[in-house]
Coordinates of C-alpha atoms and ligand atoms in Angstrom, one line a residue:
M115 CA 96.3 103.7 16.2
E116 CA 94.3 105.1 13.3
K117 CA 95.2 108.6 12.3
Y118 CA 92.9 110.8 10.2
L119 CA 94.2 113.7 8.1
L120 CA 92.5 116.8 6.8
Y121 CA 90.9 116.3 3.3
I122 CA 91.6 119.4 1.3
N123 CA 91.6 119.7 -2.5
G124 CA 91.5 115.9 -2.9
E125 CA 94.7 115.5 -0.7
F126 CA 95.0 114.1 2.8
K127 CA 97.3 116.3 4.8
E128 CA 98.4 117.1 8.3
S129 CA 97.2 120.3 9.9
S130 CA 99.5 123.2 9.4
D131 CA 100.7 123.2 13.0
K132 CA 100.7 119.3 13.1
T133 CA 98.4 119.2 16.1
T134 CA 95.8 116.4 16.6
F135 CA 93.0 115.6 18.9
D136 CA 91.7 112.3 20.3
A137 CA 88.7 110.3 19.2
V138 CA 87.3 109.0 22.5
N139 CA 84.9 106.2 23.2
P140 CA 82.5 107.7 25.8
Y141 CA 81.6 104.4 27.3
S142 CA 85.2 103.0 27.8
G143 CA 87.1 106.3 27.9
E144 CA 89.5 104.7 25.4
V145 CA 91.3 106.9 22.8
F146 CA 91.0 104.9 19.6
A147 CA 92.1 107.4 16.9
Q148 CA 94.0 110.6 16.3
I149 CA 92.5 113.3 14.2
S150 CA 94.4 116.2 12.6
K151 CA 93.1 119.4 14.1
A152 CA 92.7 122.1 11.5
T153 CA 93.9 125.6 12.1
A154 CA 92.2 128.8 10.9
E155 CA 94.8 128.8 8.1
D156 CA 93.8 125.2 7.1
A157 CA 90.2 126.3 7.0
K158 CA 91.1 129.2 4.7
D159 CA 93.0 126.7 2.6
A160 CA 89.9 124.4 2.4
V161 CA 87.7 127.4 1.4
R162 CA 90.2 128.4 -1.3
S163 CA 90.0 124.8 -2.6
A164 CA 86.2 124.8 -2.6
R165 CA 86.1 128.3 -4.2
K166 CA 88.5 127.3 -7.0
A167 CA 86.5 124.1 -7.6
F168 CA 83.2 126.0 -7.7
D169 CA 84.4 128.8 -10.0
S170 CA 86.0 126.3 -12.4
G171 CA 82.6 124.7 -13.0
I172 CA 84.1 121.2 -12.6
W173 CA 81.0 120.3 -10.5
S174 CA 78.4 122.9 -11.1
E175 CA 78.6 122.6 -14.9
L176 CA 78.9 118.9 -15.0
P177 CA 75.8 117.3 -16.6
R178 CA 73.3 116.5 -13.9
S179 CA 73.4 112.8 -14.8
E180 CA 77.2 112.8 -14.1
R181 CA 76.8 114.5 -10.7
S182 CA 74.2 111.9 -9.9
R183 CA 76.4 109.0 -11.0
I184 CA 79.3 110.2 -8.8
M185 CA 77.0 110.7 -5.8
K186 CA 75.7 107.2 -6.3
Q187 CA 79.3 105.9 -6.0
I188 CA 79.3 107.5 -2.5
V189 CA 76.1 105.5 -1.7
D190 CA 77.9 102.3 -2.8
K191 CA 80.9 103.1 -0.7
I192 CA 78.8 103.6 2.4
N193 CA 77.0 100.3 1.8
E194 CA 80.2 98.4 1.2
N195 CA 81.6 99.7 4.4
A196 CA 78.4 99.7 6.5
K197 CA 79.6 97.3 9.2
Q198 CA 82.8 99.2 9.9
L199 CA 81.0 102.6 9.8
A200 CA 78.4 101.4 12.3
K201 CA 81.1 100.1 14.6
L202 CA 83.1 103.3 14.5
E203 CA 80.0 105.4 15.0
A204 CA 79.0 103.4 18.1
M205 CA 82.6 103.7 19.4
D206 CA 82.9 107.4 18.8
S207 CA 79.4 108.6 19.8
G208 CA 78.2 106.1 22.4
S209 CA 75.3 105.2 20.1
T210 CA 73.9 101.7 20.7
I211 CA 75.2 99.5 17.9
R212 CA 71.5 98.8 16.9
K213 CA 71.0 102.5 16.3
A214 CA 74.4 103.0 14.6
G215 CA 73.5 100.2 12.2
E216 CA 70.3 101.9 11.3
D217 CA 72.1 105.3 11.0
V218 CA 74.4 103.9 8.3
Y219 CA 71.5 102.4 6.5
L220 CA 69.6 105.7 6.6
S221 CA 72.7 107.6 5.5
A222 CA 73.0 105.5 2.4
R223 CA 69.3 105.9 1.7
S224 CA 69.4 109.7 2.1
M225 CA 72.5 110.0 -0.1
N226 CA 70.8 107.9 -2.7
Y227 CA 67.8 110.2 -2.6
F228 CA 70.0 113.2 -3.1
A229 CA 72.0 111.4 -5.8
K230 CA 68.7 110.9 -7.7
M231 CA 67.6 114.5 -7.1
A232 CA 70.9 115.7 -8.5
D233 CA 69.6 114.4 -11.8
V234 CA 66.3 116.3 -11.5
D235 CA 66.0 119.6 -13.3
L236 CA 64.4 122.1 -10.9
D237 CA 64.3 124.8 -13.5
E238 CA 60.9 125.9 -14.6
N239 CA 59.4 127.7 -17.5
I240 CA 57.0 130.3 -16.0
E241 CA 54.4 132.1 -17.8
G242 CA 55.4 135.7 -18.2
L243 CA 52.8 138.2 -16.9
S244 CA 55.0 141.1 -17.8
R245 CA 54.7 140.6 -21.6
P246 CA 52.1 137.9 -22.0
G247 CA 52.6 136.0 -25.2
V248 CA 55.8 137.8 -26.2
S249 CA 58.2 136.8 -23.5
K250 CA 59.7 133.5 -22.4
N251 CA 60.4 133.4 -18.7
I252 CA 62.7 130.9 -17.1
L253 CA 63.2 130.2 -13.4
R254 CA 66.7 128.8 -12.9
R255 CA 67.9 127.2 -9.7
E256 CA 71.6 127.8 -9.7
P257 CA 74.0 126.5 -7.0
V258 CA 74.6 129.1 -4.3
G259 CA 78.3 128.5 -4.5
V260 CA 80.7 127.4 -1.7
A261 CA 78.8 125.9 1.3
G262 CA 80.3 125.6 4.8
L263 CA 78.6 122.7 6.5
I264 CA 78.8 122.5 10.3
I265 CA 77.4 119.6 12.2
P266 CA 76.8 118.3 15.8
W267 CA 77.9 115.2 17.6
N268 CA 74.6 113.3 18.0
F269 CA 74.2 111.7 14.5
P270 CA 77.6 112.2 13.0
L271 CA 77.4 110.2 9.7
K272 CA 73.7 110.9 9.1
M273 CA 74.2 114.7 9.6
A274 CA 77.2 114.7 7.3
V275 CA 75.1 113.1 4.6
W276 CA 72.1 115.3 5.2
K277 CA 74.3 118.3 4.6
L278 CA 76.5 117.0 1.8
G279 CA 73.6 115.5 -0.1
P280 CA 71.5 118.6 -0.9
A281 CA 74.6 120.8 -1.3
L282 CA 76.2 118.5 -3.9
A283 CA 72.9 117.8 -5.6
A284 CA 72.4 121.6 -6.0
G285 CA 75.9 121.9 -7.6
C286 CA 77.7 123.5 -4.7
T287 CA 81.2 122.8 -3.5
V288 CA 81.6 122.2 0.2
I289 CA 83.7 122.3 3.3
L290 CA 82.3 119.9 6.0
K291 CA 83.2 120.4 9.6
P292 CA 82.1 117.6 11.9
A293 CA 81.9 118.1 15.7
Q294 CA 85.1 117.4 17.5
E295 CA 83.3 114.9 19.8
T296 CA 82.5 112.7 16.8
S297 CA 84.7 113.4 13.8
V298 CA 85.6 109.8 12.9
T299 CA 82.9 108.8 10.5
A300 CA 83.1 112.1 8.6
N301 CA 86.8 111.4 8.2
E302 CA 86.0 107.9 7.0
L303 CA 83.5 109.4 4.6
A304 CA 86.4 111.6 3.2
R305 CA 88.3 108.4 2.5
L306 CA 85.3 106.9 0.8
I307 CA 84.6 110.0 -1.3
D308 CA 88.2 110.0 -2.3
M309 CA 87.7 106.6 -3.9
T310 CA 85.0 107.9 -6.2
D311 CA 85.2 110.0 -9.3
M312 CA 84.4 113.2 -7.3
P313 CA 86.6 116.0 -8.8
K314 CA 89.3 117.3 -6.5
G315 CA 88.3 120.2 -4.3
V316 CA 84.5 119.7 -4.5
V317 CA 84.3 118.0 -1.1
N318 CA 86.7 119.2 1.6
I319 CA 86.4 117.7 5.1
I320 CA 88.3 119.3 8.0
S321 CA 88.0 118.6 11.7
G322 CA 88.7 120.9 14.6
S323 CA 87.3 123.5 16.9
G324 CA 84.0 125.2 16.1
S325 CA 85.1 128.5 17.5
I326 CA 88.2 128.5 15.3
I327 CA 87.6 126.7 12.0
G328 CA 83.7 126.8 12.2
N329 CA 84.0 130.5 12.9
E330 CA 86.4 130.9 10.0
L331 CA 83.9 129.3 7.6
V332 CA 81.2 131.6 8.9
N333 CA 83.3 134.7 8.5
N334 CA 85.1 133.9 5.3
A335 CA 83.9 136.1 2.4
D336 CA 84.5 133.3 -0.1
V337 CA 81.9 131.1 1.6
D338 CA 78.4 131.8 0.2
K339 CA 76.3 129.7 2.5
I340 CA 76.4 128.1 5.9
G341 CA 74.4 125.0 6.6
F342 CA 74.5 124.4 10.4
T343 CA 73.0 121.9 12.8
G344 CA 73.6 122.3 16.5
S345 CA 72.5 124.3 19.5
T346 CA 70.2 127.3 19.3
E347 CA 72.9 129.3 21.1
V348 CA 75.6 128.6 18.5
G349 CA 73.0 129.1 15.7
K350 CA 72.4 132.6 16.9
T351 CA 76.2 133.4 17.0
I352 CA 76.5 132.1 13.5
M353 CA 73.6 134.2 12.4
I354 CA 75.3 137.3 13.7
N355 CA 78.7 136.4 12.3
A356 CA 77.4 135.4 8.9
A357 CA 76.1 139.0 8.4
G358 CA 79.5 140.1 7.1
N359 CA 79.0 139.2 3.5
L360 CA 75.3 138.5 4.0
K361 CA 75.7 134.8 3.7
K362 CA 72.7 132.6 3.2
I363 CA 72.2 130.4 6.3
T364 CA 70.2 127.4 7.2
L365 CA 70.0 126.6 10.9
E366 CA 68.7 123.4 12.4
C367 CA 68.8 124.0 16.1
G368 CA 67.3 122.8 19.4
G369 CA 63.9 121.5 20.4
K370 CA 61.6 120.7 23.2
S371 CA 58.9 118.8 21.4
A372 CA 55.5 117.8 22.8
N373 CA 54.3 114.2 22.3
I374 CA 50.5 114.2 23.0
V375 CA 48.6 111.1 24.0
L376 CA 44.8 111.5 23.6
D377 CA 42.3 109.6 25.6
D378 CA 41.3 107.4 22.6
A379 CA 44.9 106.3 21.9
D380 CA 46.0 102.7 21.9
I381 CA 47.7 102.8 25.3
D382 CA 50.2 100.0 24.8
M383 CA 51.3 101.4 21.5
S384 CA 51.5 105.0 22.7
V385 CA 53.6 103.9 25.7
D386 CA 56.1 102.2 23.4
G387 CA 56.0 105.2 21.1
A388 CA 56.6 107.6 24.0
V389 CA 59.6 105.6 25.1
Y390 CA 61.0 105.6 21.6
A391 CA 60.3 109.3 21.1
A392 CA 62.0 110.3 24.3
F393 CA 64.9 107.9 24.9
Y394 CA 66.1 107.3 21.3
H395 CA 69.9 107.8 21.4
Q396 CA 69.8 108.5 25.2
G397 CA 67.5 111.5 24.5
Q398 CA 70.3 113.2 22.6
C399 CA 68.1 114.0 19.7
C400 CA 66.9 117.4 18.6
E401 CA 63.3 116.4 17.7
G402 CA 62.9 114.0 20.6
G403 CA 59.5 113.9 22.3
T404 CA 60.8 115.2 25.6
R405 CA 57.5 116.6 26.9
L406 CA 54.9 113.9 27.1
L407 CA 51.4 115.3 27.4
V408 CA 48.9 112.7 28.6
H409 CA 45.1 113.0 28.8
E410 CA 43.8 112.9 32.3
K411 CA 41.3 110.1 31.5
I412 CA 43.9 107.6 30.7
Y413 CA 46.7 109.1 32.8
D414 CA 46.9 106.5 35.6
E415 CA 46.9 103.4 33.4
F416 CA 49.3 105.1 31.0
I417 CA 51.8 106.1 33.7
A418 CA 51.7 102.6 35.3
K419 CA 52.6 101.0 32.0
L420 CA 55.2 103.7 31.2
K421 CA 56.9 103.1 34.5
S422 CA 57.0 99.4 33.9
K423 CA 58.4 99.8 30.4
V424 CA 61.1 102.3 31.2
S425 CA 62.3 100.6 34.3
K426 CA 63.0 97.5 32.2
M427 CA 65.2 99.3 29.7
K428 CA 68.7 98.0 29.6
T429 CA 71.4 100.6 30.2
G430 CA 74.9 99.6 29.4
D431 CA 77.5 98.8 26.8
P432 CA 76.5 100.3 23.5
M433 CA 78.2 97.4 21.6
D434 CA 75.9 94.9 23.3
K435 CA 73.0 94.4 20.8
T436 CA 70.5 94.1 23.7
S437 CA 71.4 97.5 25.2
D438 CA 68.6 100.1 24.9
N439 CA 70.5 103.0 26.5
G440 CA 74.2 103.8 26.2
P441 CA 76.4 106.5 27.6
V442 CA 75.8 110.2 27.0
I443 CA 78.5 111.9 24.9
N444 CA 80.9 113.3 27.4
R445 CA 81.5 114.4 31.0
K446 CA 80.1 117.9 30.5
Q447 CA 76.9 116.5 29.1
F448 CA 76.7 114.0 31.9
D449 CA 77.0 116.7 34.5
L450 CA 74.4 118.9 32.7
V451 CA 71.9 116.1 32.6
M452 CA 72.4 115.1 36.2
N453 CA 71.9 118.8 37.2
Y454 CA 68.6 118.8 35.3
I455 CA 67.5 115.8 37.4
K456 CA 68.4 117.8 40.5
A457 CA 66.5 120.8 39.2
G458 CA 63.4 118.8 38.4
K459 CA 63.3 117.5 42.0
E460 CA 63.9 120.9 43.4
E461 CA 61.1 122.4 41.4
G462 CA 58.7 119.7 42.8
A463 CA 58.5 117.2 40.0
E464 CA 58.6 113.6 41.1
V465 CA 60.9 110.9 39.7
L466 CA 58.6 108.0 38.5
T467 CA 61.6 105.9 37.5
G468 CA 65.3 106.3 37.0
G469 CA 67.1 109.4 38.2
K470 CA 70.5 107.9 38.9
S471 CA 73.7 107.0 37.2
P472 CA 74.4 103.2 37.3
D473 CA 78.1 103.9 36.4
E474 CA 79.4 107.4 36.4
S475 CA 82.8 106.5 34.9
R476 CA 81.0 105.1 31.9
L477 CA 78.8 108.2 31.6
L478 CA 75.6 106.1 31.9
I479 CA 72.3 107.7 33.1
E480 CA 69.2 105.7 33.7
P481 CA 66.2 106.6 31.5
T482 CA 64.4 109.0 33.8
V483 CA 60.7 109.9 33.9
F484 CA 59.4 112.9 35.8
V485 CA 55.7 113.2 36.7
N486 CA 53.9 116.1 38.4
V487 CA 55.5 118.4 35.9
N488 CA 54.1 121.7 34.8
N489 CA 55.1 123.5 31.7
K490 CA 56.8 126.3 33.7
M491 CA 59.4 124.1 35.1
K492 CA 63.0 124.2 33.8
I493 CA 62.8 120.5 32.8
A494 CA 59.7 121.3 30.6
R495 CA 61.2 124.5 29.1
E496 CA 64.8 123.8 28.4
E497 CA 66.4 121.4 26.0
I498 CA 68.2 118.8 28.1
F499 CA 69.7 116.5 25.5
G500 CA 69.7 113.5 27.8
P501 CA 67.5 110.5 28.8
I502 CA 65.0 112.7 30.7
L503 CA 61.2 112.7 30.0
A504 CA 58.8 115.2 31.6
V505 CA 55.2 114.1 31.8
I506 CA 52.4 116.7 31.9
K507 CA 48.7 115.9 32.4
F508 CA 46.1 117.7 30.4
K509 CA 42.3 117.7 30.3
D510 CA 41.2 118.5 26.7
D511 CA 42.6 118.9 23.2
E512 CA 42.7 122.7 23.4
E513 CA 44.8 122.6 26.6
A514 CA 47.2 120.1 25.0
V515 CA 47.8 122.4 22.0
R516 CA 48.3 125.4 24.3
I517 CA 50.9 123.5 26.3
A518 CA 52.6 122.1 23.2
N519 CA 52.9 125.6 21.7
D520 CA 54.1 127.2 24.9
S521 CA 57.7 126.8 24.1
I522 CA 60.4 128.9 22.4
Y523 CA 61.1 125.8 20.1
G524 CA 59.1 124.2 17.4
L525 CA 60.9 121.3 15.8
G526 CA 59.0 118.0 16.2
G527 CA 55.9 116.6 18.0
G528 CA 53.6 113.7 18.1
V529 CA 49.9 112.9 18.5
W530 CA 48.6 109.4 19.5
S531 CA 44.9 108.7 18.8
R532 CA 42.6 106.3 17.1
D533 CA 40.9 109.2 15.4
D534 CA 42.9 110.5 12.5
A535 CA 40.7 113.6 12.0
R536 CA 41.0 114.6 15.7
A537 CA 44.8 114.0 15.6
L538 CA 45.1 116.0 12.4
K539 CA 43.3 119.0 13.9
I540 CA 45.8 119.0 16.7
A541 CA 48.8 118.5 14.4
S542 CA 47.6 121.5 12.3
A543 CA 47.4 123.7 15.4
M544 CA 50.9 122.7 16.6
R545 CA 53.5 125.4 15.7
T546 CA 56.2 123.0 14.8
G547 CA 58.1 121.7 11.7
T548 CA 57.1 118.0 11.9
V549 CA 54.3 116.1 13.6
W550 CA 54.0 112.4 13.7
I551 CA 50.6 110.8 14.2
N552 CA 50.9 107.4 15.9
D553 CA 54.6 107.3 15.2
Y554 CA 57.8 109.3 15.9
H555 CA 61.2 110.2 14.6
L556 CA 60.8 108.8 11.1
M557 CA 62.5 110.9 8.5
N558 CA 61.2 111.0 5.0
D559 CA 63.9 112.0 2.5
R560 CA 61.3 113.8 0.5
A561 CA 59.7 115.7 3.4
P562 CA 61.2 119.0 4.6
F563 CA 62.5 118.8 8.1
G564 CA 63.3 121.9 10.3
G565 CA 62.1 124.3 12.9
Y566 CA 59.6 126.9 13.7
K567 CA 60.5 129.6 16.1
Q568 CA 64.0 129.2 17.8
S569 CA 64.4 125.7 16.4
G570 CA 65.8 127.1 13.2
I571 CA 65.7 128.7 9.8
G572 CA 65.1 126.8 6.6
R573 CA 64.5 123.2 5.9
E574 CA 66.5 120.0 5.1
F575 CA 65.4 117.2 2.9
G576 CA 63.1 117.2 -0.1
I577 CA 63.1 119.8 -2.8
D578 CA 62.9 122.5 -0.1
G579 CA 66.1 121.2 1.3
I580 CA 67.9 121.3 -2.0
K581 CA 66.6 124.8 -2.8
E582 CA 68.3 126.0 0.4
Y583 CA 71.6 125.5 -1.6
T584 CA 70.4 127.3 -4.7
E585 CA 69.8 130.9 -5.8
A586 CA 66.6 131.5 -7.8
K587 CA 67.4 133.3 -11.0
H588 CA 64.7 134.7 -13.3
I589 CA 65.7 135.1 -17.0
H590 CA 63.2 137.1 -19.1
I591 CA 63.7 136.7 -22.9
D592 CA 61.6 139.2 -24.9
E593 CA 60.7 137.9 -28.3
I594 CA 60.0 141.3 -29.8
K595 CA 63.0 142.3 -31.9
D596 CA 61.5 145.4 -33.5
L597 CA 61.7 148.7 -31.5
N598 CA 58.5 150.0 -33.2
K599 CA 56.5 147.2 -31.7
K600 CA 57.8 147.6 -28.2
T601 CA 55.9 149.5 -25.5
W602 CA 57.9 150.4 -22.4
Y603 CA 55.0 151.4 -20.1
K604 CA 52.1 149.1 -19.5
T605 CA 49.6 151.5 -18.1
V606 CA 48.1 154.7 -19.5
V607 CA 49.3 157.7 -17.5
P608 CA 46.2 159.4 -15.9
D609 CA 45.5 163.0 -16.8
Ligands
NAP868 P1 76.9 123.0 19.2 O1 77.7 123.2 20.4 O2 76.0 124.0 18.8 O3 77.9 122.6 18.0 C1 77.5 122.3 16.7 C2 78.6 122.5 15.8 O4 78.9 123.9 15.7 C3 79.9 121.8 16.2 O5 80.5 121.3 15.0 C4 80.7 122.9 16.8 O6 82.1 122.7 16.8 C5 80.3 124.1 16.0 N1 80.5 125.4 16.5 C6 80.6 125.7 17.8 N2 80.8 127.1 18.0 C7 80.9 127.6 16.7 C8 81.0 128.9 16.2 N3 81.2 129.9 17.0 N4 81.0 129.1 14.9 C9 80.9 128.0 14.1 N5 80.7 126.7 14.5 C10 80.7 126.5 15.8 O7 75.9 121.7 19.3 P2 76.3 120.3 19.8 O8 76.5 120.4 21.3 O9 77.3 119.7 19.0 O10 74.9 119.5 19.5 C11 73.8 119.5 20.3 C12 72.8 120.5 19.8 O11 72.5 120.3 18.5 C13 71.5 120.4 20.5 O12 71.1 121.7 21.0 C14 70.5 119.9 19.5 O13 69.2 120.3 19.7 C15 71.1 120.4 18.3 N6 70.7 119.5 17.1 C16 69.7 120.0 16.3 C17 69.3 119.2 15.2 C18 68.3 119.7 14.2 O14 68.2 119.1 13.2 N7 67.6 120.7 14.5 C19 69.9 118.0 15.0 C20 70.9 117.5 16.0 C21 71.3 118.3 17.0 P3 82.8 121.9 18.0 O15 81.8 121.4 19.0 O16 83.5 120.8 17.3 O17 83.8 122.8 18.6
MG869 MG1 84.0 110.4 20.6

């Protein structure tokens, strides 16, 4: 059986107490790899390695073009190993093989974007208002330092790249901690990075418990920044714990996004889009369109078509290329999702289709659509992270916006309409980080992604995402070298 070791300071090593944990296939229950489980001491060791690498300048002071070249080697390694990575991702996370294949492709694409951005000078010459004409003013974007990167289990490889890419492009050194549920592809990535010219200690990858090693990264005074994706609950804990040395934090947390179908939408397309928005990766997707808001004028026709489409989805083996819906990640998540189905019924919502598990031992849950939902119900307010869609009827655009914004979250959202101006007006009124019009889920490497309200702090992707791993430094260079020509006060003191 494959065994993965901790990757610290360019060396693969066992954890200090030699313990391991299992990589489990959620569909078959099979244990297919062993992963070294880092202790708090190992996490400290990884931080020391990243700190030493950062302070030495081996990465941050490398010419940008060189950083970019090495990051492109990672892209090549991902591409060369795409098939194997997709297979491992599907085995470890229960992702359908179709989606896992796309994830690997998107991971390579994103890393390539960040590799290119590593070569872009974000420094600026800014006009000095303080001493117009006599000062040069430079805005430098310097790497924030050592970054601790903590990621969830739903998109393991993609999340690893989304964190490593901007941090490395900015010149930081890193410690990446994947989720225990899905640590395999991050460990594969460690092996791939080790084959590149990446200097030792710049990238450290350690697996293990969030409350032990994640917590160590958050509390360790030698870590300057935490980039976290995960639940809002853990995000809040991290925010509190990171206060010790006033770490910079970026949090990408939960969501309960509204997907709004207007009465002038193409019904067939928006039905397809609603299914894609809600059931992508078994609904275990932070920006998923889990609240579907449908205009009353088209409601009946839309719901009939939605029912027909969802009931034909194929739930089963994620390795089968024709499967639409694989297992949820683990037993705990399975029970949680099934309890939400129960709660939806108890609150008076009606199951349009689905609602059952075709095979509990394989952690399968039918794609489930609830109708007769109102926005006060638990299934409309809480993030479920499973294949459950709550449909809410609305009568006009204003009401749709009001319902959409009546949430503690603000991560994604959609609008379906033939009228771009009308859709744009709604998109502008939605208090959320991303809105897709006549589409859903598409990430654009150049567009910032992140949350309003309790969906997070900060942004990933694009220049905004890279800036999250930098400190802005202003350097003022005064060109007056003669004291007699210098005035220290700008204004005349009033009598
Ligand atoms: P989670 O329980 O919050 O865990 C996320 C990561 O944090 C894991 O690596 C976890 O480690 C670690 N962790 C747990 N406690 C910690 C602590 N006290 N200090 C430091 N790290 C700690 O989330 P999840 O269950 O893996 O993922 C599902 C959640 O992620 C959903 O709520 C979803 O909305 C959110 N999510 C958000 C986005 C986004 O971009 N906004 C994307 C994907 C997912 P272990 O689990 O290994 O112990
Ligand atoms: Mg697993």
